[in-house]
Amino acid sequence: MATIMDGKALSLKLKEQMKQRIEQLKQQGINPKLVVVLVGDNSASQVYVRNKHKSCGEVGIESEVITMPEQTTQQELLEVVERLNQDETVDGILVQLPLPKQIDEKTVLRSILPEKDVDGFHPVNVGLLSIGDECFAPATPSGIIAMFQEYGIDIAGKNCVVIGRSNIVGKPMAALLLKNNATVTICHSKTEDLASYTRRADVVIVATGRRHTLTAEMVKEGAVVVDVGMNRNEQGKLCGDVDYEEVKEKASFITPVPGGVGPMTITELLENTIQAAQRHHRAEK
Ligand code: GUN
């Protein structure tokens, strides 16, 4: 029976520590501020953005949500981003994805100043991450590394398999694992015989957005299993990409859904915003 990695509890603990750090920063005249831009009426995005705003308030980060209508043009959005790039009081900018279809996501993400790109999606930050330099790393993979640290899981030299190759999770996850000296394999929807990779893995990170991607037969006894999925089952209940009930009997550590990776994602966004404010302040001096 696995140890459950409690992302909710760790997130609360880290947020308590952040509160104190932010109080100290404010005494030095540093007031971290995040602006989230939400375009359109995607209901999941609305929930995510509300949670980000609420979490900022909890730790003392100033946050503003700019909502723009579904019909917003790319030019209108680029103008808002440019205004935020120029605004000295803004440390972090996050444009919530997905964007309406008339707007090119790549163009918008590239328009955010890399030093305000707390999502870590700008190609400059992606490049810095890939060479292992200081940068903003995407929040979900950073949150997973923070969980490993909390639970004393040393991944150096370990055989880590990432399932999923998205720019938001899979690819940056692989880069962070490599930075932490793991041996990394990325599997994806075209991988042949997925189980032959996962059965040999010491750590499996699943980010496919498909239920039942990882079943108990696919996991080695004692493996560490991280579930990034967020799906609904037939009863409408939240569930991940892993067959949790069966896999937890074989794994040594496992993350639940909900209450695993999800809460850690927001915590790392807050962490990136604090760091953006600190770097911004240093750059001004
Ligand atoms: N949509 C889903 N996850 C994310 C995220 O981490 N950042 C942004 N900007 N949009 C998202």
CSV table of C-alpha atoms and ligand atoms in Angstrom, one decimal:
chain,number,residue,atom,x,y,z
A,1,MET,CA,0.0,0.0,0.0
A,2,ALA,CA,1.5,3.3,-1.2
A,3,THR,CA,2.1,6.5,0.8
A,4,ILE,CA,-0.3,9.1,-0.6
A,5,MET,CA,1.4,12.3,-1.6
A,6,ASP,CA,-0.9,15.0,-0.3
A,7,GLY,CA,-0.6,17.9,-2.6
A,8,LYS,CA,-3.2,19.8,-0.7
A,9,ALA,CA,-1.4,19.7,2.6
A,10,LEU,CA,1.9,20.5,1.0
A,11,SER,CA,0.4,23.4,-0.8
A,12,LEU,CA,-1.0,24.8,2.4
A,13,LYS,CA,2.4,24.5,4.1
A,14,LEU,CA,4.2,26.2,1.3
A,15,LYS,CA,1.6,29.0,1.1
A,16,GLU,CA,2.1,29.7,4.9
A,17,GLN,CA,5.8,30.0,4.2
A,18,MET,CA,5.1,32.3,1.3
A,19,LYS,CA,2.9,34.6,3.4
A,20,GLN,CA,5.9,35.3,5.7
A,21,ARG,CA,8.3,35.8,2.7
A,22,ILE,CA,5.9,38.3,1.1
A,23,GLU,CA,5.5,40.3,4.3
A,24,GLN,CA,9.3,40.6,4.4
A,25,LEU,CA,9.4,41.6,0.7
A,26,LYS,CA,6.7,44.3,1.3
A,27,GLN,CA,8.9,45.8,4.1
A,28,GLN,CA,11.6,46.2,1.4
A,29,GLY,CA,9.1,47.9,-0.9
A,30,ILE,CA,8.5,44.9,-3.1
A,31,ASN,CA,4.8,44.2,-3.8
A,32,PRO,CA,4.5,41.1,-6.0
A,33,LYS,CA,1.7,41.5,-8.5
A,34,LEU,CA,0.2,39.1,-11.0
A,35,VAL,CA,-2.2,39.9,-13.8
A,36,VAL,CA,-4.3,37.1,-15.3
A,37,VAL,CA,-5.9,37.6,-18.7
A,38,LEU,CA,-9.0,35.5,-19.4
A,39,VAL,CA,-10.5,35.6,-22.9
A,40,GLY,CA,-13.9,34.1,-23.6
A,41,ASP,CA,-16.3,32.0,-21.6
A,42,ASN,CA,-14.6,28.6,-21.2
A,43,SER,CA,-16.1,27.4,-17.9
A,44,ALA,CA,-13.1,25.4,-16.8
A,45,SER,CA,-10.8,28.4,-17.4
A,46,GLN,CA,-13.1,30.6,-15.3
A,47,VAL,CA,-12.7,28.2,-12.4
A,48,TYR,CA,-8.9,28.0,-12.8
A,49,VAL,CA,-8.6,31.8,-12.9
A,50,ARG,CA,-10.8,32.3,-9.9
A,51,ASN,CA,-8.7,29.8,-7.9
A,52,LYS,CA,-5.5,31.6,-9.0
A,53,HIS,CA,-6.9,34.9,-7.9
A,54,LYS,CA,-8.1,33.5,-4.6
A,55,SER,CA,-4.7,31.9,-3.9
A,56,CYS,CA,-2.8,35.1,-4.6
A,57,GLY,CA,-5.0,36.9,-2.0
A,58,GLU,CA,-4.3,34.2,0.6
A,59,VAL,CA,-0.6,34.8,0.5
A,60,GLY,CA,-0.6,38.5,0.0
A,61,ILE,CA,0.2,38.7,-3.8
A,62,GLU,CA,-1.7,41.5,-5.5
A,63,SER,CA,-3.7,40.1,-8.4
A,64,GLU,CA,-5.9,41.4,-11.1
A,65,VAL,CA,-8.0,39.5,-13.5
A,66,ILE,CA,-8.7,41.1,-16.9
A,67,THR,CA,-11.6,39.5,-18.6
A,68,MET,CA,-12.1,40.0,-22.4
A,69,PRO,CA,-15.1,38.8,-24.5
A,70,GLU,CA,-15.0,35.6,-26.7
A,71,GLN,CA,-14.9,37.8,-29.9
A,72,THR,CA,-11.7,39.6,-28.8
A,73,THR,CA,-9.3,40.0,-31.7
A,74,GLN,CA,-5.7,38.9,-31.6
A,75,GLN,CA,-4.6,42.5,-31.9
A,76,GLU,CA,-6.8,43.6,-29.0
A,77,LEU,CA,-5.2,40.9,-26.8
A,78,LEU,CA,-1.7,41.8,-28.0
A,79,GLU,CA,-2.3,45.4,-27.0
A,80,VAL,CA,-3.4,44.4,-23.5
A,81,VAL,CA,-0.3,42.2,-23.1
A,82,GLU,CA,1.9,45.1,-24.4
A,83,ARG,CA,0.4,47.5,-21.8
A,84,LEU,CA,1.1,44.9,-19.1
A,85,ASN,CA,4.7,44.4,-20.4
A,86,GLN,CA,5.2,48.2,-20.0
A,87,ASP,CA,3.5,48.5,-16.6
A,88,GLU,CA,6.2,48.7,-13.9
A,89,THR,CA,3.8,47.6,-11.2
A,90,VAL,CA,3.1,44.3,-12.9
A,91,ASP,CA,5.6,41.4,-12.1
A,92,GLY,CA,3.8,38.5,-13.7
A,93,ILE,CA,1.5,38.1,-16.7
A,94,LEU,CA,-0.5,35.0,-17.3
A,95,VAL,CA,-2.8,34.6,-20.4
A,96,GLN,CA,-5.1,31.7,-19.6
A,97,LEU,CA,-5.3,28.9,-22.2
A,98,PRO,CA,-7.1,27.8,-24.3
A,99,LEU,CA,-7.7,31.0,-26.3
A,100,PRO,CA,-10.7,31.5,-28.8
A,101,LYS,CA,-9.9,30.1,-32.2
A,102,GLN,CA,-9.4,33.5,-33.9
A,103,ILE,CA,-6.3,34.1,-31.7
A,104,ASP,CA,-3.0,32.4,-32.3
A,105,GLU,CA,-1.7,31.0,-29.0
A,106,LYS,CA,1.9,31.0,-30.1
A,107,THR,CA,1.9,34.6,-31.1
A,108,VAL,CA,0.3,35.7,-27.8
A,109,LEU,CA,2.7,33.6,-25.6
A,110,ARG,CA,5.7,35.1,-27.5
A,111,SER,CA,4.4,38.6,-26.9
A,112,ILE,CA,4.8,38.3,-23.1
A,113,LEU,CA,8.1,39.6,-21.8
A,114,PRO,CA,10.1,36.5,-20.7
A,115,GLU,CA,10.9,38.1,-17.4
A,116,LYS,CA,7.1,38.5,-16.7
A,117,ASP,CA,6.2,35.0,-18.1
A,118,VAL,CA,5.4,33.3,-14.8
A,119,ASP,CA,3.8,30.4,-16.8
A,120,GLY,CA,7.2,29.6,-18.3
A,121,PHE,CA,5.7,29.2,-21.8
A,122,HIS,CA,7.8,31.8,-23.7
A,123,PRO,CA,10.4,30.2,-26.0
A,124,VAL,CA,13.1,32.0,-24.1
A,125,ASN,CA,12.1,30.3,-20.9
A,126,VAL,CA,11.6,27.0,-22.6
A,127,GLY,CA,15.1,27.3,-24.0
A,128,LEU,CA,16.6,28.3,-20.7
A,129,LEU,CA,14.9,25.3,-19.0
A,130,SER,CA,16.3,22.9,-21.7
A,131,ILE,CA,19.8,24.1,-21.0
A,132,GLY,CA,19.2,23.9,-17.3
A,133,ASP,CA,19.6,27.6,-16.6
A,134,GLU,CA,17.7,29.8,-14.2
A,135,CYS,CA,14.2,30.5,-15.7
A,136,PHE,CA,10.5,30.3,-15.0
A,137,ALA,CA,9.6,26.6,-15.3
A,138,PRO,CA,6.0,25.6,-15.9
A,139,ALA,CA,4.0,25.2,-12.7
A,140,THR,CA,2.7,21.7,-12.9
A,141,PRO,CA,6.1,20.0,-13.4
A,142,SER,CA,7.7,22.2,-10.8
A,143,GLY,CA,5.0,21.2,-8.3
A,144,ILE,CA,5.8,17.6,-8.9
A,145,ILE,CA,9.5,18.1,-8.2
A,146,ALA,CA,8.5,20.0,-5.0
A,147,MET,CA,6.4,16.9,-4.0
A,148,PHE,CA,9.4,14.6,-4.5
A,149,GLN,CA,11.5,16.8,-2.3
A,150,GLU,CA,8.9,16.9,0.4
A,151,TYR,CA,8.5,13.1,0.5
A,152,GLY,CA,12.3,12.5,0.3
A,153,ILE,CA,12.1,10.8,-3.1
A,154,ASP,CA,15.6,11.1,-4.7
A,155,ILE,CA,15.2,10.7,-8.5
A,156,ALA,CA,18.9,10.9,-9.3
A,157,GLY,CA,19.9,8.0,-11.5
A,158,LYS,CA,16.3,6.7,-11.4
A,159,ASN,CA,14.5,5.4,-14.4
A,160,CYS,CA,11.7,8.0,-14.9
A,161,VAL,CA,9.0,7.6,-17.6
A,162,VAL,CA,6.8,10.5,-18.6
A,163,ILE,CA,3.6,9.7,-20.5
A,164,GLY,CA,2.5,12.7,-22.5
A,165,ARG,CA,4.5,15.2,-24.5
A,166,SER,CA,2.6,18.5,-24.1
A,167,ASN,CA,4.4,21.8,-23.9
A,168,ILE,CA,2.7,22.5,-20.6
A,169,VAL,CA,3.5,19.2,-18.8
A,170,GLY,CA,5.3,16.4,-20.6
A,171,LYS,CA,8.2,18.2,-22.2
A,172,PRO,CA,9.0,20.6,-19.3
A,173,MET,CA,8.6,17.6,-16.9
A,174,ALA,CA,11.3,15.7,-18.8
A,175,ALA,CA,13.6,18.7,-18.7
A,176,LEU,CA,13.2,19.1,-14.9
A,177,LEU,CA,13.7,15.4,-14.2
A,178,LEU,CA,16.9,15.5,-16.3
A,179,LYS,CA,18.0,18.6,-14.4
A,180,ASN,CA,17.6,16.5,-11.3
A,181,ASN,CA,19.8,13.7,-12.8
A,182,ALA,CA,17.1,11.2,-13.6
A,183,THR,CA,17.2,8.9,-16.6
A,184,VAL,CA,14.2,10.1,-18.6
A,185,THR,CA,12.0,8.5,-21.2
A,186,ILE,CA,9.1,10.3,-22.8
A,187,CYS,CA,6.2,8.1,-24.1
A,188,HIS,CA,3.2,9.4,-25.9
A,189,SER,CA,0.1,8.3,-28.0
A,190,LYS,CA,2.3,6.8,-30.8
A,191,THR,CA,4.5,4.8,-28.4
A,192,GLU,CA,4.5,1.1,-29.2
A,193,ASP,CA,4.1,-1.2,-26.2
A,194,LEU,CA,3.8,1.5,-23.5
A,195,ALA,CA,3.8,-1.2,-20.8
A,196,SER,CA,7.3,-2.3,-21.7
A,197,TYR,CA,8.5,1.1,-20.6
A,198,THR,CA,6.3,1.6,-17.6
A,199,ARG,CA,7.1,-1.8,-16.1
A,200,ARG,CA,10.8,-1.0,-15.9
A,201,ALA,CA,10.2,2.5,-14.5
A,202,ASP,CA,11.0,3.6,-10.9
A,203,VAL,CA,8.9,6.7,-11.4
A,204,VAL,CA,5.9,7.1,-13.8
A,205,ILE,CA,4.4,10.5,-14.5
A,206,VAL,CA,1.1,10.3,-16.4
A,207,ALA,CA,-0.2,13.4,-18.2
A,208,THR,CA,-2.3,12.2,-21.1
A,209,GLY,CA,-5.8,13.4,-20.1
A,210,ARG,CA,-7.1,9.8,-20.7
A,211,ARG,CA,-8.6,7.6,-18.0
A,212,HIS,CA,-7.1,4.2,-17.4
A,213,THR,CA,-3.8,5.2,-19.1
A,214,LEU,CA,-1.9,3.4,-16.4
A,215,THR,CA,-3.2,0.2,-14.9
A,216,ALA,CA,-1.8,-2.0,-12.2
A,217,GLU,CA,-0.3,-4.6,-14.6
A,218,MET,CA,1.8,-1.8,-16.2
A,219,VAL,CA,3.5,-0.8,-12.9
A,220,LYS,CA,6.6,-2.2,-11.1
A,221,GLU,CA,6.2,-3.1,-7.5
A,222,GLY,CA,7.4,-0.1,-5.4
A,223,ALA,CA,7.2,2.4,-8.2
A,224,VAL,CA,6.4,6.1,-7.6
A,225,VAL,CA,3.3,7.1,-9.5
A,226,VAL,CA,2.3,10.7,-10.3
A,227,ASP,CA,-1.1,11.4,-11.9
A,228,VAL,CA,-1.5,14.8,-13.7
A,229,GLY,CA,-4.9,13.8,-15.2
A,230,MET,CA,-8.2,15.6,-14.4
A,231,ASN,CA,-11.1,13.7,-15.9
A,232,ARG,CA,-14.6,12.8,-14.9
A,233,ASN,CA,-15.9,9.2,-14.7
A,234,GLU,CA,-19.4,7.9,-15.7
A,235,GLN,CA,-20.7,9.1,-12.3
A,236,GLY,CA,-19.3,12.6,-13.0
A,237,LYS,CA,-16.7,12.2,-10.2
A,238,LEU,CA,-13.2,13.7,-10.7
A,239,CYS,CA,-10.6,11.1,-11.6
A,240,GLY,CA,-7.1,11.0,-13.0
A,241,ASP,CA,-5.3,9.1,-15.8
A,242,VAL,CA,-4.2,6.3,-13.4
A,243,ASP,CA,-6.3,3.3,-12.1
A,244,TYR,CA,-5.8,4.7,-8.6
A,245,GLU,CA,-7.4,2.0,-6.4
A,246,GLU,CA,-5.4,-0.9,-8.0
A,247,VAL,CA,-2.1,1.0,-8.7
A,248,LYS,CA,-1.9,2.3,-5.1
A,249,GLU,CA,-1.6,-1.4,-3.9
A,250,LYS,CA,1.7,-1.8,-5.9
A,251,ALA,CA,3.2,1.7,-5.8
A,252,SER,CA,5.4,3.0,-3.0
A,253,PHE,CA,4.1,6.6,-3.4
A,254,ILE,CA,1.1,7.9,-5.4
A,255,THR,CA,-0.7,11.2,-5.9
A,256,PRO,CA,-4.5,11.2,-5.6
A,257,VAL,CA,-6.9,13.1,-7.9
A,258,PRO,CA,-8.1,15.5,-6.6
A,259,GLY,CA,-5.7,16.7,-3.9
A,260,GLY,CA,-2.4,15.6,-5.6
A,261,VAL,CA,-0.8,17.6,-8.4
A,262,GLY,CA,-3.6,20.1,-8.8
A,263,PRO,CA,-3.1,22.2,-5.7
A,264,MET,CA,0.7,22.2,-6.3
A,265,THR,CA,0.3,23.8,-9.7
A,266,ILE,CA,-1.1,27.0,-8.2
A,267,THR,CA,1.5,27.1,-5.5
A,268,GLU,CA,4.3,27.1,-8.0
A,269,LEU,CA,2.6,29.9,-10.0
A,270,LEU,CA,2.7,31.9,-6.8
A,271,GLU,CA,6.3,31.0,-6.3
A,272,ASN,CA,7.2,32.1,-9.9
A,273,THR,CA,5.4,35.4,-9.2
A,274,ILE,CA,7.4,36.0,-6.1
A,275,GLN,CA,10.6,35.3,-8.0
A,276,ALA,CA,9.5,37.6,-10.8
A,277,ALA,CA,9.0,40.4,-8.3
A,278,GLN,CA,12.4,39.8,-6.7
A,279,ARG,CA,14.2,39.7,-10.0
A,280,HIS,CA,12.3,42.8,-11.2
A,281,HIS,CA,13.3,44.7,-8.1
A,282,ARG,CA,17.0,43.6,-8.5
A,283,ALA,CA,16.9,44.7,-12.2
A,284,GLU,CA,15.6,48.1,-11.2
A,285,LYS,CA,18.5,48.8,-8.9
B,1,GUN,N1,-4.7,26.3,-19.0
B,1,GUN,C1,-4.6,25.1,-18.4
B,1,GUN,N2,-3.4,25.1,-17.6
B,1,GUN,C2,-2.8,26.3,-17.8
B,1,GUN,C3,-1.7,26.9,-17.3
B,1,GUN,O1,-0.9,26.3,-16.5
B,1,GUN,N3,-1.4,28.2,-17.7
B,1,GUN,C4,-2.2,28.8,-18.6
B,1,GUN,N4,-1.9,30.1,-18.9
B,1,GUN,N5,-3.3,28.3,-19.1
B,1,GUN,C5,-3.6,27.1,-18.7
